[in-house]
Tab-separated table of C-alpha atoms in Angstrom:
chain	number	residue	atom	x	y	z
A	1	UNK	CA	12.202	-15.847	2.887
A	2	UNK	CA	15.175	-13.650	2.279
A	3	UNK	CA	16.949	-13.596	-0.917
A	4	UNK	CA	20.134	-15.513	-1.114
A	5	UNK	CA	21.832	-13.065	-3.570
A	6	UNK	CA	20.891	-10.215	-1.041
A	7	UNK	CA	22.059	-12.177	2.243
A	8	UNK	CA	25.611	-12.536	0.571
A	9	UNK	CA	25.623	-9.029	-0.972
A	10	UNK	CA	24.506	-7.291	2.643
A	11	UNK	CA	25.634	-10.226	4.957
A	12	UNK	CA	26.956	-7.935	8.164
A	13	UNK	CA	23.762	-5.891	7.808
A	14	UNK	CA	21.535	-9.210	7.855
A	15	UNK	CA	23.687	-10.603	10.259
A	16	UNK	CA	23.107	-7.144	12.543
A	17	UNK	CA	19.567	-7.430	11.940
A	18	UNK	CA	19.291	-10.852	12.859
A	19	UNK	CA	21.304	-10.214	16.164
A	20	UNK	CA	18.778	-7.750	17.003
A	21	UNK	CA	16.453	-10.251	17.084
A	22	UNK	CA	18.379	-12.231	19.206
A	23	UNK	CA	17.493	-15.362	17.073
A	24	UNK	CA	21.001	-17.596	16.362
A	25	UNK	CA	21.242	-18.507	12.663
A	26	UNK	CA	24.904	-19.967	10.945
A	27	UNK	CA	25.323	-17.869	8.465
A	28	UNK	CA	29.156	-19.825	8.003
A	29	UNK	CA	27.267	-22.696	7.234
A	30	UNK	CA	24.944	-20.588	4.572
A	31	UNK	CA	27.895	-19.533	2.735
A	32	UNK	CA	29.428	-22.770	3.294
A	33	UNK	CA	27.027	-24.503	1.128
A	34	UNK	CA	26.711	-21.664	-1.014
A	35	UNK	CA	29.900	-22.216	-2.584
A	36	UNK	CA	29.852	-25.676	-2.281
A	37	UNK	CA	26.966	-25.273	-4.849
A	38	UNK	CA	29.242	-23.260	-6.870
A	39	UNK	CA	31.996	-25.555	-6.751
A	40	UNK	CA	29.028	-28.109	-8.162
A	41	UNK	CA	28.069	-26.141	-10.791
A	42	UNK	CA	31.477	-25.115	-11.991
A	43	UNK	CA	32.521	-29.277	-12.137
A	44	UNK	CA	29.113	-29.764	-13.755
A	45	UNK	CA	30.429	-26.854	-16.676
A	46	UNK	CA	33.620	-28.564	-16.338
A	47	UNK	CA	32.157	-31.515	-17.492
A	48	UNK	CA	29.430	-30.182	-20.037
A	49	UNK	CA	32.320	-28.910	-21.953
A	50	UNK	CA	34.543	-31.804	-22.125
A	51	UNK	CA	31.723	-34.239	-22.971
A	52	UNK	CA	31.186	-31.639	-26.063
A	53	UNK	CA	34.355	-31.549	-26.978
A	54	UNK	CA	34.971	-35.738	-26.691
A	55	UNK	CA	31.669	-35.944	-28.858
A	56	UNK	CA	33.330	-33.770	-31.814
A	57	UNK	CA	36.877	-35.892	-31.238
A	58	UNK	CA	34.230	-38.559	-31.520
A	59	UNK	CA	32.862	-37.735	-34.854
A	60	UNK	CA	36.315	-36.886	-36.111
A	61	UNK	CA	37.904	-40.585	-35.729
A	62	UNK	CA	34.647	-42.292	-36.823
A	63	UNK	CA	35.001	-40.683	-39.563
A	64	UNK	CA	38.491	-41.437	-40.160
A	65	UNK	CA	37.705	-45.158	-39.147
A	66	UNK	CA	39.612	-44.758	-36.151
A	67	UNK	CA	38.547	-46.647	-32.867
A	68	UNK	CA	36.722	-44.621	-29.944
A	69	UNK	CA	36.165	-47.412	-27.744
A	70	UNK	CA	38.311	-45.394	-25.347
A	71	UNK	CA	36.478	-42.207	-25.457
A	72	UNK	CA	33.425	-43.356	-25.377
A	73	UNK	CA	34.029	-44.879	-22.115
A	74	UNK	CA	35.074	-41.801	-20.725
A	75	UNK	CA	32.010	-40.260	-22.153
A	76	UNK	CA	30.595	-43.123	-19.609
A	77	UNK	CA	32.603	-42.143	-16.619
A	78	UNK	CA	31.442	-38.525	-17.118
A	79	UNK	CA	27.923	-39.384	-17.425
A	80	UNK	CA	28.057	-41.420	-14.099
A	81	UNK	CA	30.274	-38.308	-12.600
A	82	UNK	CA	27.395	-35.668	-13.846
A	83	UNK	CA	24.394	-37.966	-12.287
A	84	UNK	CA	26.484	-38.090	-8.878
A	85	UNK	CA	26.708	-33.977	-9.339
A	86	UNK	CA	23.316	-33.708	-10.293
A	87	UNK	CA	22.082	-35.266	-6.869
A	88	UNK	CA	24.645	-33.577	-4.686
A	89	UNK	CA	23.136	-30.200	-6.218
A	90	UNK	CA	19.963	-30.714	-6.030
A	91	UNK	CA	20.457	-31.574	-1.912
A	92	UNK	CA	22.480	-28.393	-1.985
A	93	UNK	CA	19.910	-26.364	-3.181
A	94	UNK	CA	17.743	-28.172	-0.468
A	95	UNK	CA	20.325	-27.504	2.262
A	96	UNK	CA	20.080	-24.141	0.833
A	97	UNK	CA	16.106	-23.726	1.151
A	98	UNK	CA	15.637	-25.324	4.489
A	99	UNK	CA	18.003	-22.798	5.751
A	100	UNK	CA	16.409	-19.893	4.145
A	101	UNK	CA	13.084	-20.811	5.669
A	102	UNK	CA	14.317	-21.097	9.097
A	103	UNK	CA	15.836	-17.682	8.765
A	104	UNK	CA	13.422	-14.584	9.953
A	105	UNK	CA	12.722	-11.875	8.045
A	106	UNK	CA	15.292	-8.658	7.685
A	107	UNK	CA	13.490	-6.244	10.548
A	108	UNK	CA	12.522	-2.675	8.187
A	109	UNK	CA	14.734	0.454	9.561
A	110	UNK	CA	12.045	2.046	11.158
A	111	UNK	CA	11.415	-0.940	13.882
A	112	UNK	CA	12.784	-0.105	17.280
A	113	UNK	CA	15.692	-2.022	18.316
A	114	UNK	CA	14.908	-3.933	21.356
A	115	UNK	CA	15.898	-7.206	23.481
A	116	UNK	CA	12.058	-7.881	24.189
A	117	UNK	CA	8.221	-6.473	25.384
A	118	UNK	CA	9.634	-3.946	27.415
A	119	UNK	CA	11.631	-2.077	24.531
A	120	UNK	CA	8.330	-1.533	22.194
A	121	UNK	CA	7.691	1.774	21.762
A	122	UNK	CA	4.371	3.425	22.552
A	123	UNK	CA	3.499	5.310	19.649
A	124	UNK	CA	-0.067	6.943	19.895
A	125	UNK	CA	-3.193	6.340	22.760
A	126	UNK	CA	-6.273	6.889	22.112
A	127	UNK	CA	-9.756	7.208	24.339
A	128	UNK	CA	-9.686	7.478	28.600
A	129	UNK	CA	-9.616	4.379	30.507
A	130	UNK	CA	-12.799	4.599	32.081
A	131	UNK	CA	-13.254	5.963	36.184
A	132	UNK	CA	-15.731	3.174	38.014
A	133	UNK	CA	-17.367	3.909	41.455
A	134	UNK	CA	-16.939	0.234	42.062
A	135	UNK	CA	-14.418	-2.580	41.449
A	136	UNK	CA	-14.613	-3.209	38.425
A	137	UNK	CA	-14.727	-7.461	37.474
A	138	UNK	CA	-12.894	-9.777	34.842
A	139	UNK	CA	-14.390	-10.687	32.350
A	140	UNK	CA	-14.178	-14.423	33.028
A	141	UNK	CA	-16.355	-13.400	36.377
A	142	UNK	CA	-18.696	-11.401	34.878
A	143	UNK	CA	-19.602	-14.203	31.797
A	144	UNK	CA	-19.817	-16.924	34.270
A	145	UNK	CA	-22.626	-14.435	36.521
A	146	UNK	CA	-24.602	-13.545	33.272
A	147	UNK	CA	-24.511	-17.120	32.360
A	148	UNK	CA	-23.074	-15.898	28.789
A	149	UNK	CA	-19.632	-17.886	28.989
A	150	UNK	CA	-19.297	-21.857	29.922
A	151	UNK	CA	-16.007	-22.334	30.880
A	152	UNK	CA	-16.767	-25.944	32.573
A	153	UNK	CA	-18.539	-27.425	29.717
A	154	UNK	CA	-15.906	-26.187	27.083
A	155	UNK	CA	-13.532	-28.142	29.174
A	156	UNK	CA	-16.023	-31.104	29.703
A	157	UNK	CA	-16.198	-31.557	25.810
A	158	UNK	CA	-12.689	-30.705	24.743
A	159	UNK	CA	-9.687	-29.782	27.643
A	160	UNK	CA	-8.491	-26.694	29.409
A	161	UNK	CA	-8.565	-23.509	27.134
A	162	UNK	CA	-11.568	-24.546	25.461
A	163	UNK	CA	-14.766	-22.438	26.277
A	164	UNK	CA	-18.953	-22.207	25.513
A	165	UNK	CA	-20.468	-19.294	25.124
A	166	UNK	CA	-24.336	-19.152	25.375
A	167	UNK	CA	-27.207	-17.285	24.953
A	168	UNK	CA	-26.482	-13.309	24.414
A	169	UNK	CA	-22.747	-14.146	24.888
A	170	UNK	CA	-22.963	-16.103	21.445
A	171	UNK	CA	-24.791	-13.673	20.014
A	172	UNK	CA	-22.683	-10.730	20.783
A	173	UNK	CA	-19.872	-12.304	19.722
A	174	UNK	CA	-21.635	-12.593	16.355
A	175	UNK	CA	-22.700	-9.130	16.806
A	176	UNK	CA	-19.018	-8.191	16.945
A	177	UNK	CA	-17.931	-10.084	13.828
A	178	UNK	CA	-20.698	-9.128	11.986
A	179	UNK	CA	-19.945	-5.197	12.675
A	180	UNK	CA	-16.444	-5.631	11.840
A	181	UNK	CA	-17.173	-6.997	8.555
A	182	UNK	CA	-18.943	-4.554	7.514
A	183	UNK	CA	-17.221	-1.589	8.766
A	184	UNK	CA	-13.712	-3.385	6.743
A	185	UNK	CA	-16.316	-3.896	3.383
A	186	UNK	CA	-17.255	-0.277	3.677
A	187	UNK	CA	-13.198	0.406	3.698
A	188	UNK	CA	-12.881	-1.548	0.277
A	189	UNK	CA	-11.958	-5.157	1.299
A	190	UNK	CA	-13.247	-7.992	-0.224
A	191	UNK	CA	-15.105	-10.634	2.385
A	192	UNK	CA	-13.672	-14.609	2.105
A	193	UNK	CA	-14.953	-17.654	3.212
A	194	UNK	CA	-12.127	-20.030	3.085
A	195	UNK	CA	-10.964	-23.301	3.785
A	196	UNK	CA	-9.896	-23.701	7.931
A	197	UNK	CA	-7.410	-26.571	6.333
A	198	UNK	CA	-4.818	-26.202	4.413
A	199	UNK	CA	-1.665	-27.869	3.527
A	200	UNK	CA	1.981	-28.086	3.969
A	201	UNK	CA	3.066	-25.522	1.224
A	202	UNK	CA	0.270	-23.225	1.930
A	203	UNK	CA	1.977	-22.981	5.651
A	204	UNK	CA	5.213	-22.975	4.672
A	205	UNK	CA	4.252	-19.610	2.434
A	206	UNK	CA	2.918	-17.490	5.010
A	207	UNK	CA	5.783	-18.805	7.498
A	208	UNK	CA	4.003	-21.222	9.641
A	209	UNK	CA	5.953	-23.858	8.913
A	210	UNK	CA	8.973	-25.039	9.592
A	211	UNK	CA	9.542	-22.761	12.600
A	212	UNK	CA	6.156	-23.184	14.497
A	213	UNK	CA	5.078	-26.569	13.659
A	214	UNK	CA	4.395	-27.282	17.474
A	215	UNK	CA	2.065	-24.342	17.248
A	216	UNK	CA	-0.336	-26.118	14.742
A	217	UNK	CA	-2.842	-28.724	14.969
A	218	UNK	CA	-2.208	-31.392	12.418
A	219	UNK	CA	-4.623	-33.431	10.693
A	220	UNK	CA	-1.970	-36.427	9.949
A	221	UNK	CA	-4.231	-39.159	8.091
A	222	UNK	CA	-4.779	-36.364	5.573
A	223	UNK	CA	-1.831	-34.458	5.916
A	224	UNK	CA	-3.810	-31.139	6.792
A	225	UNK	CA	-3.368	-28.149	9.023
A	226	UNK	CA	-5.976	-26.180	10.728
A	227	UNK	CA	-5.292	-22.441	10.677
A	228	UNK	CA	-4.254	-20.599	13.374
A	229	UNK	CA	-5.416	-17.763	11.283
A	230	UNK	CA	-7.042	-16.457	8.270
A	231	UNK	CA	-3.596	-14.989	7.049
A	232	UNK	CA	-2.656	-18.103	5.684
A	233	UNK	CA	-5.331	-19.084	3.439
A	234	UNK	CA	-6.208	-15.812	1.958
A	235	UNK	CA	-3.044	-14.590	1.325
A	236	UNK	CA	-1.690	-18.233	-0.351
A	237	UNK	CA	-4.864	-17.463	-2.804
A	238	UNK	CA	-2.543	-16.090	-4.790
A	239	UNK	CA	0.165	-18.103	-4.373
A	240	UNK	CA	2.309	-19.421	-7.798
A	241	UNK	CA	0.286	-16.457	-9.485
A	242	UNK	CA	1.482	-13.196	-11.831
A	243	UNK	CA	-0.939	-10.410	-10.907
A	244	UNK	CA	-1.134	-7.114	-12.615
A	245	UNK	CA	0.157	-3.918	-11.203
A	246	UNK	CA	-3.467	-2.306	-12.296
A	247	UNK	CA	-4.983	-4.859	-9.794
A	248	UNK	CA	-3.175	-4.131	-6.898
A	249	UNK	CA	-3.301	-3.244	-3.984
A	250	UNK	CA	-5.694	-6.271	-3.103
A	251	UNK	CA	-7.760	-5.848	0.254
A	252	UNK	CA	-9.397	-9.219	1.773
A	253	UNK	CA	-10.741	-9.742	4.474
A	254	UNK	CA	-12.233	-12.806	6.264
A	255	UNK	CA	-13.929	-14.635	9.221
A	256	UNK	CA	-12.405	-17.948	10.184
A	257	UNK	CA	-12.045	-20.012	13.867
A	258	UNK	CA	-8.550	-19.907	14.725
A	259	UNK	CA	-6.540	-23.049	16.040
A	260	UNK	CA	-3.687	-22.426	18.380
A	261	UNK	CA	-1.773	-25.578	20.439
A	262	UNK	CA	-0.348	-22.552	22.510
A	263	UNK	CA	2.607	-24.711	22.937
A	264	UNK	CA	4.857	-22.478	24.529
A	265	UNK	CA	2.574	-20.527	26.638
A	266	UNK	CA	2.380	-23.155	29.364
A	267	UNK	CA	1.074	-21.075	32.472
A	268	UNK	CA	-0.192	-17.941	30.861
A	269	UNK	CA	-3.514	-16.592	30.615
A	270	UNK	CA	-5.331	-20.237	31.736
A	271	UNK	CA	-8.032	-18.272	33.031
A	272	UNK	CA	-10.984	-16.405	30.386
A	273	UNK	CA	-10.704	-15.920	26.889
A	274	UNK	CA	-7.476	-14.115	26.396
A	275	UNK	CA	-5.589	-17.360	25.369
A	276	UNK	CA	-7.409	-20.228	23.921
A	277	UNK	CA	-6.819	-22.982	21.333
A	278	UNK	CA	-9.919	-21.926	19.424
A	279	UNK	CA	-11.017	-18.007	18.721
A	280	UNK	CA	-12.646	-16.886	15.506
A	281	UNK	CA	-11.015	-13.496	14.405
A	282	UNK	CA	-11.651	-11.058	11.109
A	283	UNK	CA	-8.433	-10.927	9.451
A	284	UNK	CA	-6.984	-7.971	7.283
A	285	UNK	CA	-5.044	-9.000	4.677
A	286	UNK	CA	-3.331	-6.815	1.376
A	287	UNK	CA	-0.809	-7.717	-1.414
A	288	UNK	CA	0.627	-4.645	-2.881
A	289	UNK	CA	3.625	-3.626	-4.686
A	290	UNK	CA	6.666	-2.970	-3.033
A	291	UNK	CA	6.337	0.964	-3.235
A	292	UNK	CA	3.489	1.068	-1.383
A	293	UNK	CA	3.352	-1.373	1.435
A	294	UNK	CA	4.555	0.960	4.025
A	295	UNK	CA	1.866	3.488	3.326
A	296	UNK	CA	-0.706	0.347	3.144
A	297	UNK	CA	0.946	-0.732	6.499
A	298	UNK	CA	-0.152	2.507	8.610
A	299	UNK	CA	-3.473	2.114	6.348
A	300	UNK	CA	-3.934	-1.339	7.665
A	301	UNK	CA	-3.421	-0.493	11.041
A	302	UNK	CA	-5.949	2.132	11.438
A	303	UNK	CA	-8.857	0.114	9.738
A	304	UNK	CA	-8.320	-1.805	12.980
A	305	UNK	CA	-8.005	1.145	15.157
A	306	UNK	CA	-11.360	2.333	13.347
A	307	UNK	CA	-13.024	-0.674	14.771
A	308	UNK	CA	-11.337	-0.287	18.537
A	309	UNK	CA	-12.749	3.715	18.417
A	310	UNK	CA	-16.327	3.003	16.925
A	311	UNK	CA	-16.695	0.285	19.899
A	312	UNK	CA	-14.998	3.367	22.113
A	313	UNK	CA	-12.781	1.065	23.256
A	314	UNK	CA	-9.738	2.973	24.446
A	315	UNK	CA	-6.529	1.517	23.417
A	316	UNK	CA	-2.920	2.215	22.535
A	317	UNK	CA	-0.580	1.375	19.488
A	318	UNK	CA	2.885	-0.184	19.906
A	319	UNK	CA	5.593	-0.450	17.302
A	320	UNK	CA	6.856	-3.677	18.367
A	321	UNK	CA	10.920	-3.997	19.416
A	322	UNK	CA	13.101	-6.460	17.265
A	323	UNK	CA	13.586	-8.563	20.193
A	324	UNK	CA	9.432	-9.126	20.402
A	325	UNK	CA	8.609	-8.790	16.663
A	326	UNK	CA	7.006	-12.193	14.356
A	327	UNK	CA	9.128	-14.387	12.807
A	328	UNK	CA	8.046	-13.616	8.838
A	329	UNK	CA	7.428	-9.581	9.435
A	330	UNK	CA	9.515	-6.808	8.970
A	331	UNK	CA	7.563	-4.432	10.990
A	332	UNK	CA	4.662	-4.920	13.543
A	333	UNK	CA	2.187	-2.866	15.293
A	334	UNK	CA	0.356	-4.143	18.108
A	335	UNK	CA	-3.047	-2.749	18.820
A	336	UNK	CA	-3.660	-2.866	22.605
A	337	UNK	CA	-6.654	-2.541	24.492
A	338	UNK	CA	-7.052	-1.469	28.142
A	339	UNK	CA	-9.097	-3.932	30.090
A	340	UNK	CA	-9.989	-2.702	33.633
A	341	UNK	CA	-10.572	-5.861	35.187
A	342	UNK	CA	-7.170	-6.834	34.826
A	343	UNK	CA	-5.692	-3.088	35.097
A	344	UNK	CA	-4.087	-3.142	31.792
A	345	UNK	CA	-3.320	-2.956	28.093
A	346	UNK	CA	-3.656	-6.120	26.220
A	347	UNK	CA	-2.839	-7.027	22.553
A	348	UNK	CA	-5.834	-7.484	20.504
A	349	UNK	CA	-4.454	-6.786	17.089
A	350	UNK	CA	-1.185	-6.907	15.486
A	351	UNK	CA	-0.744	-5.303	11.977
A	352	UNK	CA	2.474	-6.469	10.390
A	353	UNK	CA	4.283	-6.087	7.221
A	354	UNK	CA	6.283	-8.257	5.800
A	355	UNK	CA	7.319	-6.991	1.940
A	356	UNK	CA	8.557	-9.490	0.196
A	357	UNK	CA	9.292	-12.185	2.549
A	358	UNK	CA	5.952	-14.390	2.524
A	359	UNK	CA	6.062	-13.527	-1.527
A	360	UNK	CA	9.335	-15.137	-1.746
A	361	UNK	CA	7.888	-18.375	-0.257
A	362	UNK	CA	4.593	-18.524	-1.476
A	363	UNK	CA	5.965	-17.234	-5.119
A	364	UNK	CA	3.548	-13.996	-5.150
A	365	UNK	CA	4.490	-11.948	-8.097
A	366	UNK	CA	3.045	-8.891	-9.867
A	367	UNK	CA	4.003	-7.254	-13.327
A	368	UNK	CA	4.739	-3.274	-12.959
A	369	UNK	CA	4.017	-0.534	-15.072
A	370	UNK	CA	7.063	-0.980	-16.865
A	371	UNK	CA	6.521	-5.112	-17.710
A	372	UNK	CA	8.812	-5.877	-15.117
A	373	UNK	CA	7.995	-9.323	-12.910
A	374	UNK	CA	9.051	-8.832	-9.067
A	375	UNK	CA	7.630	-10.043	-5.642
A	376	UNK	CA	4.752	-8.663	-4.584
A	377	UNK	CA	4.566	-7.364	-0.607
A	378	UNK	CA	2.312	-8.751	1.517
A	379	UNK	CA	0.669	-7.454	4.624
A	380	UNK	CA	-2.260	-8.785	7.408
A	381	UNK	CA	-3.595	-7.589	10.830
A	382	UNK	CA	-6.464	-8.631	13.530
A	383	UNK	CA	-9.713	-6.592	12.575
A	384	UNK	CA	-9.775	-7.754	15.396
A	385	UNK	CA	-9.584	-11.318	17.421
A	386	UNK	CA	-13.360	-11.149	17.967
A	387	UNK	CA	-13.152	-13.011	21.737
A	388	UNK	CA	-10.825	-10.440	22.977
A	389	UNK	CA	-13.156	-7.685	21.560
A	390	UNK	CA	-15.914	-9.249	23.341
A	391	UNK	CA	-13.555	-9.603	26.821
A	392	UNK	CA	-13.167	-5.731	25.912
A	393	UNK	CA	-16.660	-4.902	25.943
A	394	UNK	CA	-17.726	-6.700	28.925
A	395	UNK	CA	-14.894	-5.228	31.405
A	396	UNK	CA	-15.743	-2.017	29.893
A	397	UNK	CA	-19.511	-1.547	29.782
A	398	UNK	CA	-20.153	-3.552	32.825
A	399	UNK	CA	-21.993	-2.257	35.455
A	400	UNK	CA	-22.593	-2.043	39.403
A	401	UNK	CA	-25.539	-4.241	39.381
A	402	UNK	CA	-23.317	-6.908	37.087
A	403	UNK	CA	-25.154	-6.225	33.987
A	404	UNK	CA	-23.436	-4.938	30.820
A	405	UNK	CA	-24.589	-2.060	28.488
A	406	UNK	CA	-23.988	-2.703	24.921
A	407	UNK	CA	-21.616	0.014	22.880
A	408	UNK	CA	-24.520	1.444	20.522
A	409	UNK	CA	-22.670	0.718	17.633
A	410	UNK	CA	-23.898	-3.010	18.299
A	411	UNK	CA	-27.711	-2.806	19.220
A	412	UNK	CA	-28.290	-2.610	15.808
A	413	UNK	CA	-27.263	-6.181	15.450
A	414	UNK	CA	-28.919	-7.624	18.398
A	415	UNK	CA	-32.293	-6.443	17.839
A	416	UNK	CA	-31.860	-3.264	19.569
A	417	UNK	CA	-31.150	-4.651	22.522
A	418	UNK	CA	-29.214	-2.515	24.677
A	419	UNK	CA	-28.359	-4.353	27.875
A	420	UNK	CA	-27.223	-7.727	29.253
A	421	UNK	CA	-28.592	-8.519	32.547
A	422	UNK	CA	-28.849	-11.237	34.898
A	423	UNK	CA	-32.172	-13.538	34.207
């Protein structure tokens, strides 16, 4: 979350920058409670020193044999008065913090200023969209001929947006994962295996919660969330925690399913594997001091890109507008990949940075060179979503006959095996 001491110092800038997003906050009602806080405190020092100063009248006239029955029942009154101020500041300060973690992060300068999708800026292509001699299938199509994807029985044993795969299609999408991993170990990150539940505070940290909570499945008997991705438990590893400048930057990195209600995507993408509730993905994730996250940011996004080019996948990279931009980051680029059965670029990766924001909430800290304790910066991106790779692949190396050659990169992982055919 933002700091409060910044929103008030920079509120017109913040306020801009929250415009831009065109997200509605009350900032009157921010400040509003702000200084009713104040106002609290001040009454509570108010108070502090008058109870001091009866306790020394008190010790005076005791002395003197004088009677304090008086002032002692004032010191009552203010008592009573300091527990009511007590609780009205401590609701403040709540007031306070659920506002702060309802408000989006401050967008970073260099993010384009945008109402939506259609204001991102292109910023770099890579690879030629491959020329077929025939039509060229969807990958929903061309799993279902294969037999490699079960669509029906995904639905059969959960509901729509649910999916099987079988056979080679199972295997390549381990293939997939498996090549990712290592190419991002060979790049310095460290591989997690982490919990796929986690609770309230860890989703609160990385920004999950309160503003998507119709997003996430909930486990309610045990007051659990399943991720919707590995961003949340790897980075809240370090959550409540002091690391050492000399440590950072930290690189993880980590294959986990991902759980997604899709709430508010009603409509969109019902058909393949584009948009379901559960996708396994290899997640990027870095915590790094503040001077350093924008150079880890474009570092970040090309360990994905390295992925999208040893696959020869061709693909473009979008610096995504203000109006499109996540929630918790500051800046966002989307990796997208062109998929010729549908004629298009689609988003298979976004690599976001969001400084200090998820620090803030999940109370990241590091010491710098100079002793000095400040938040920690925090950073994560798709390396990649593994189904959408493997939607990537098929449209791209299929073939006339309906089988699909497999990018060479991969044989090594299947046995050699170098195509998927019918039989």
């Amino acid at each position: 979350m933002l700091d409060l001491k910044y929103i008030i110092s920079n509120l017109e800038v913040v306020k801009e920058k929250t415009k831009n997003r065109n997200y509605d906050f009350d900032f009157d009602l921010l400040i509003s409670e702000n200084n009713k806080r104040k106002n609290i405190i001040n009454e509570v020092e108010k108070l502090k020193a008058d109870r001091n100063a009866i306790s020394k009248q008190v010790g005076i006239l005791k002395r003197e044999g004088k009677d304090t029955t008086e002032l002692q029942e004032q010191v009552k009154r203010d008592a009573s008065k300091m527990q009511e101020l007590d609780e009205a500041l401590s609701k403040c300060d709540e007031n306070i913090r659920n506002m702060l973690l309802n408000l989006p992060n401050e967008i970073d300068d260099t993010t384009p200023v945008g109402k939506d999708e259609n204001e991102n800026v292109e910023v770099r292509k890579w690879g030629q969209p491959r020329k077929f001699d025939f039509e060229p299938k969807n990958h929903w199509d061309i799993g279902a001929d294969l037999g490699i994807i079960d669509f029906e029985r995904g639905v059969k044993i959960a509901e729509s947006r649910f999916n099987v795969l079988a056979g080679l299609g199972a295997r390549l999408d381990r293939a997939i994962s498996s090549l990712m991993l290592d190419m991002h170990r060979e790049k310095g990150y460290i591989e997690m295996s982490v919990p796929y539940l986690v609770n309230t505070k860890a989703m609160i940290g990385t920004g999950q919660l309160p503003k998507f909570a119709e997003e996430a499945y909930i486990c309610e008997r045990d007051n659990l969330y399943l991720i919707s991705t590995a961003e949340i438990p790897v980075t809240n590893l370090y959550a409540d925690e002091i690391l050492d400048n000399k440590d950072l930057p930290i690189y993880n990195t980590s294959l986990t399913a991902c759980f997604r209600r899709e709430a508010g995507s009603y409509g969109k993408d019902t058909k393949g594997l584009i948009r379901n509730h559960q996708f396994n993905k290899v997640e990027l994730v870095k915590i790094c001091s503040a001077e350093t996250s924008h150079e880890e940011h474009e570092k970040l996004t090309h360990d994905a890109e390295m992925v999208l080019q040893a696959l020869n996948l061709p693909y473009r990279v979008m610096a995504l507008s203000s109006g499109d931009i996540g929630f918790s980051s500051a800046k966002t680029y989307d990796l997208e990949v062109w998929l010729p059965g549908q004629n298009c670029y689609r988003e298979i990766s976004s690599c976001s940075n969001f400084k200090d924001y998820q620090a803030r909430r999940a109370n990241i800290r590091y010491r710098d060179k100079d002793g000095k304790v400040k938040f920690a910066h925090t950073l994560n991106g798709s390396g990649l979503a593994v189904g959408r790779t493997l939607v990537a692949v098929l449209e791209n190396y299929q073939n006339a006959d309906g089988s699909v050659t497999i990018p060479e990169v991969l044989r090594p992982y299947l046995g050699g095996l170098d195509i998927i055919k019918k039989g």
